[in-house]
C-alpha cells in the first residue's frame, strides 16, 4: 500500500488526500482477497472437532484474528498514518 502511495506521489499527484484515497482504492481488492483466502484456509482447523483439535483450534483462531486485525490496520490505520507523516514530492 505504501508503495502504491509512493508511486502515485512520484507520478505527479500533488494532493496527499487524493494519493491516499486513490491508492487505497487500487489496493483494496488485493488486500481483502489475500486476507479472505488465508482465513478461509484456516476455517476447517478452527471448526474441527476431531483428534488434535484442542491444539489446532486455538492456533487457527489466533491466525484468523491476526489476519483480520492486520487487514484493518492496513486499510484504515496505515492510510491515516501516511496522511499524518507523508509528504508530497514537489515537482520543479
XYZ file of N, CA, C and O in Angstrom:
368
model
N 0.828 -1.190 0.000
C 0.000 0.000 0.000
C 0.872 1.254 0.000
O 0.596 2.192 -0.740
N 1.910 1.244 0.800
C 2.830 2.382 0.828
C 3.511 2.545 -0.532
O 3.704 3.666 -1.006
N 3.851 1.435 -1.159
C 4.471 1.506 -2.482
C 3.520 2.145 -3.489
O 3.950 2.922 -4.358
N 2.247 1.845 -3.383
C 1.255 2.464 -4.271
C 1.143 3.955 -3.996
O 1.063 4.766 -4.923
N 1.144 4.331 -2.730
C 1.121 5.757 -2.378
C 2.347 6.463 -2.961
O 2.228 7.544 -3.540
N 3.507 5.863 -2.815
C 4.742 6.467 -3.323
C 4.738 6.542 -4.848
O 5.235 7.506 -5.432
N 4.172 5.517 -5.495
C 4.086 5.530 -6.958
C 3.200 6.674 -7.437
O 3.549 7.399 -8.378
N 2.066 6.855 -6.773
C 1.181 7.966 -7.138
C 1.852 9.309 -6.869
O 1.684 10.263 -7.631
N 2.606 9.365 -5.787
C 3.306 10.598 -5.426
C 4.328 10.972 -6.507
O 4.424 12.126 -6.910
N 5.078 10.008 -6.984
C 6.102 10.292 -7.997
C 5.509 10.464 -9.397
O 6.170 11.009 -10.266
N 4.268 10.006 -9.602
C 3.662 10.144 -10.934
C 2.993 11.500 -11.133
O 2.416 11.743 -12.183
N 3.044 12.368 -10.126
C 2.560 13.714 -10.346
C 1.384 14.149 -9.495
O 0.949 15.282 -9.597
N 0.847 13.281 -8.685
C -0.238 13.694 -7.792
C 0.325 14.676 -6.767
O 1.386 14.462 -6.210
N -0.434 15.742 -6.497
C 0.056 16.751 -5.561
C -0.765 16.821 -4.281
O -0.293 17.369 -3.291
N -1.980 16.285 -4.297
C -2.841 16.321 -3.121
C -2.663 15.032 -2.320
O -2.919 13.935 -2.821
N -2.229 15.164 -1.079
C -1.961 13.993 -0.241
C -3.225 13.170 0.000
O -3.184 11.939 -0.018
N -4.351 13.849 0.201
C -5.615 13.121 0.412
C -5.995 12.321 -0.831
O -6.430 11.181 -0.732
N -5.808 12.882 -2.010
C -6.127 12.192 -3.268
C -5.211 10.980 -3.455
O -5.633 9.933 -3.931
N -3.939 11.114 -3.065
C -2.994 10.000 -3.150
C -3.471 8.848 -2.280
O -3.499 7.693 -2.713
N -3.866 9.150 -1.050
C -4.290 8.104 -0.118
C -5.590 7.453 -0.581
O -5.720 6.223 -0.570
N -6.551 8.236 -1.021
C -7.843 7.676 -1.457
C -7.662 6.811 -2.695
O -8.151 5.668 -2.747
N -6.963 7.313 -3.700
C -6.771 6.541 -4.928
C -5.907 5.302 -4.699
O -6.205 4.230 -5.233
N -4.861 5.434 -3.912
C -4.006 4.284 -3.630
C -4.731 3.201 -2.856
O -4.557 2.002 -3.117
N -5.569 3.610 -1.909
C -6.336 2.628 -1.138
C -7.373 1.948 -2.016
O -7.599 0.743 -1.885
N -7.993 2.678 -2.926
C -8.960 2.073 -3.848
C -8.303 1.011 -4.721
O -8.866 -0.050 -4.954
N -7.101 1.324 -5.188
C -6.397 0.386 -6.072
C -6.007 -0.884 -5.325
O -6.111 -1.990 -5.852
N -5.571 -0.760 -4.081
C -5.058 -1.910 -3.324
C -6.109 -2.594 -2.450
O -5.806 -3.591 -1.801
N -7.337 -2.088 -2.427
C -8.368 -2.655 -1.568
C -8.645 -4.119 -1.898
O -8.616 -4.979 -1.019
N -8.908 -4.409 -3.140
C -9.247 -5.778 -3.526
C -8.117 -6.771 -3.249
O -8.368 -7.837 -2.670
N -6.871 -6.494 -3.627
C -5.806 -7.459 -3.324
C -5.618 -7.707 -1.824
O -5.395 -8.841 -1.400
N -5.740 -6.664 -1.019
C -5.570 -6.833 0.426
C -6.700 -7.682 1.001
O -6.475 -8.620 1.779
N -7.942 -7.386 0.602
C -9.084 -8.153 1.103
C -9.043 -9.608 0.629
O -9.353 -10.521 1.400
N -8.684 -9.830 -0.623
C -8.636 -11.198 -1.149
C -7.552 -12.021 -0.462
O -7.757 -13.200 -0.165
N -6.409 -11.422 -0.192
C -5.336 -12.134 0.498
C -5.776 -12.570 1.885
O -5.594 -13.724 2.280
N -6.371 -11.665 2.634
C -6.830 -11.988 3.990
C -7.967 -12.997 3.964
O -8.006 -13.922 4.783
N -8.894 -12.849 3.020
C -10.040 -13.749 2.945
C -9.622 -15.170 2.600
O -10.073 -16.130 3.234
N -8.745 -15.315 1.632
C -8.302 -16.656 1.220
C -7.513 -17.338 2.332
O -7.712 -18.528 2.611
N -6.656 -16.602 2.997
C -5.889 -17.185 4.099
C -6.804 -17.569 5.260
O -6.661 -18.643 5.851
N -7.766 -16.722 5.580
C -8.721 -17.036 6.654
C -9.575 -18.234 6.286
O -9.871 -19.085 7.133
N -9.988 -18.300 5.040
C -10.794 -19.428 4.580
C -10.016 -20.740 4.670
O -10.588 -21.786 4.986
N -8.719 -20.684 4.456
C -7.884 -21.870 4.572
C -7.777 -22.379 6.004
O -7.643 -23.583 6.243
N -7.839 -21.481 6.982
C -7.757 -21.879 8.388
C -9.116 -22.194 9.000
O -9.179 -22.683 10.130
N -10.190 -21.927 8.285
C -11.526 -22.163 8.824
C -11.780 -23.629 9.187
O -12.336 -23.892 10.268
N -11.387 -24.620 8.388
C -11.585 -26.012 8.810
C -10.857 -26.354 10.109
O -11.371 -27.110 10.940
N -9.678 -25.790 10.297
C -8.954 -26.026 11.557
C -9.696 -25.396 12.734
O -9.741 -25.960 13.824
N -10.253 -24.219 12.517
C -10.943 -23.519 13.598
C -12.236 -24.216 13.992
O -12.690 -24.100 15.128
N -12.825 -24.953 13.068
C -14.102 -25.617 13.335
C -13.957 -27.112 13.606
O -14.961 -27.799 13.787
N -12.724 -27.611 13.631
C -12.510 -29.047 13.786
C -12.930 -29.548 15.169
O -12.853 -28.822 16.163
N -13.365 -30.794 15.210
C -13.795 -31.431 16.454
C -13.061 -32.752 16.706
O -13.263 -33.372 17.739
N -12.229 -33.185 15.765
C -11.572 -34.475 15.866
C -10.367 -34.474 16.787
O -10.160 -33.583 17.610
N -9.555 -35.550 16.636
C -8.347 -35.670 17.433
C -7.383 -34.534 17.119
O -7.191 -34.160 15.977
N -6.774 -33.975 18.136
C -5.828 -32.890 17.976
C -6.474 -31.524 17.842
O -5.784 -30.524 17.671
N -7.790 -31.483 17.920
C -8.495 -30.211 17.746
C -8.204 -29.238 18.885
O -8.260 -28.029 18.685
N -7.874 -29.778 20.045
C -7.598 -28.881 21.174
C -6.334 -28.054 20.946
O -6.136 -27.027 21.597
N -5.470 -28.484 20.014
C -4.280 -27.721 19.663
C -4.549 -26.875 18.407
O -4.145 -25.717 18.345
N -5.234 -27.467 17.442
C -5.475 -26.782 16.169
C -6.415 -25.592 16.300
O -6.183 -24.548 15.695
N -7.469 -25.750 17.052
C -8.500 -24.710 17.138
C -7.957 -23.375 17.666
O -8.185 -22.341 17.042
N -7.245 -23.361 18.785
C -6.721 -22.068 19.253
C -5.704 -21.448 18.283
O -5.697 -20.232 18.087
N -4.887 -22.286 17.665
C -3.915 -21.779 16.698
C -4.622 -21.140 15.511
O -4.286 -20.019 15.108
N -5.612 -21.815 14.965
C -6.348 -21.281 13.818
C -7.101 -20.007 14.192
O -7.154 -19.055 13.407
N -7.649 -19.977 15.379
C -8.381 -18.791 15.826
C -7.454 -17.584 15.931
O -7.802 -16.471 15.514
N -6.272 -17.802 16.463
C -5.301 -16.715 16.591
C -4.846 -16.237 15.214
O -4.734 -15.022 14.973
N -4.605 -17.141 14.296
C -4.159 -16.755 12.957
C -5.255 -15.978 12.232
O -4.991 -14.937 11.612
N -6.498 -16.453 12.298
C -7.605 -15.747 11.652
C -7.788 -14.359 12.269
O -7.972 -13.368 11.566
N -7.729 -14.270 13.579
C -7.832 -12.972 14.242
C -6.707 -12.033 13.837
O -6.927 -10.834 13.609
N -5.507 -12.550 13.743
C -4.370 -11.747 13.316
C -4.519 -11.242 11.890
O -4.170 -10.097 11.588
N -5.044 -12.092 11.015
C -5.271 -11.664 9.635
C -6.318 -10.556 9.563
O -6.171 -9.591 8.808
N -7.368 -10.685 10.339
C -8.412 -9.651 10.342
C -7.888 -8.332 10.895
O -8.165 -7.260 10.348
N -7.127 -8.404 11.969
C -6.568 -7.179 12.560
C -5.554 -6.542 11.615
O -5.534 -5.319 11.438
N -4.718 -7.360 10.989
C -3.725 -6.823 10.048
C -4.402 -6.162 8.846
O -3.951 -5.127 8.361
N -5.497 -6.750 8.386
C -6.243 -6.157 7.278
C -6.831 -4.812 7.687
O -6.760 -3.834 6.943
N -7.408 -4.748 8.883
C -7.950 -3.493 9.386
C -6.861 -2.434 9.495
O -7.038 -1.285 9.067
N -5.721 -2.816 10.051
C -4.618 -1.861 10.188
C -4.117 -1.382 8.832
O -3.817 -0.205 8.648
N -4.049 -2.293 7.875
C -3.561 -1.939 6.546
C -4.510 -0.975 5.840
O -4.068 -0.026 5.191
N -5.808 -1.207 5.967
C -6.764 -0.407 5.213
C -7.195 0.883 5.910
O -7.690 1.801 5.250
N -7.052 0.964 7.215
C -7.530 2.150 7.921
C -6.414 2.921 8.631
O -6.297 4.125 8.468
N -5.611 2.239 9.407
C -4.596 2.926 10.210
C -3.420 3.378 9.347
O -2.933 4.503 9.498
N -2.959 2.535 8.441
C -1.825 2.890 7.591
C -2.088 4.135 6.738
O -1.234 5.034 6.695
N -3.251 4.243 6.071
C -3.515 5.492 5.329
C -3.573 6.731 6.230
O -3.116 7.804 5.837
N -4.117 6.587 7.424
C -4.163 7.723 8.350
C -2.749 8.148 8.740
O -2.422 9.342 8.751
N -1.897 7.179 9.049
C -0.510 7.498 9.394
C 0.226 8.123 8.216
O 1.033 9.037 8.383
N -0.062 7.638 7.017
C 0.590 8.209 5.832
C 0.155 9.654 5.633
O 0.962 10.505 5.261
N -1.119 9.937 5.888
C -1.589 11.316 5.766
C -0.969 12.211 6.830
O -0.712 13.394 6.586
N -0.729 11.650 8.008
C -0.140 12.446 9.080
C 1.340 12.739 8.837
O 1.811 13.843 9.109
N 2.084 11.749 8.342
C 3.543 11.883 8.240
C 4.071 11.932 6.809
O 5.254 12.169 6.609
N 3.217 11.689 5.820
C 3.679 11.681 4.429
C 3.877 13.070 3.888
O 3.275 14.042 4.351
N 4.741 13.171 2.923
C 5.000 14.446 2.273
C 4.830 14.266 0.771
O 5.216 13.253 0.205
N 4.285 15.271 0.140
C 4.114 15.245 -1.314
C 5.397 15.757 -1.944
O 5.952 16.768 -1.529
N 5.849 15.038 -2.963
C 7.063 15.425 -3.674
C 6.786 16.686 -4.489
O 5.822 16.754 -5.243
N 7.624 17.685 -4.333
C 7.474 18.932 -5.084
C 8.132 18.796 -6.437
O 9.314 18.490 -6.541
N 7.341 19.000 -7.491
C 7.874 18.963 -8.849
C 8.348 20.364 -9.226
O 7.655 21.341 -9.022
N 9.544 20.469 -9.800
C 10.084 21.773 -10.207
C 10.013 21.916 -11.708
O 10.164 21.040 -12.455
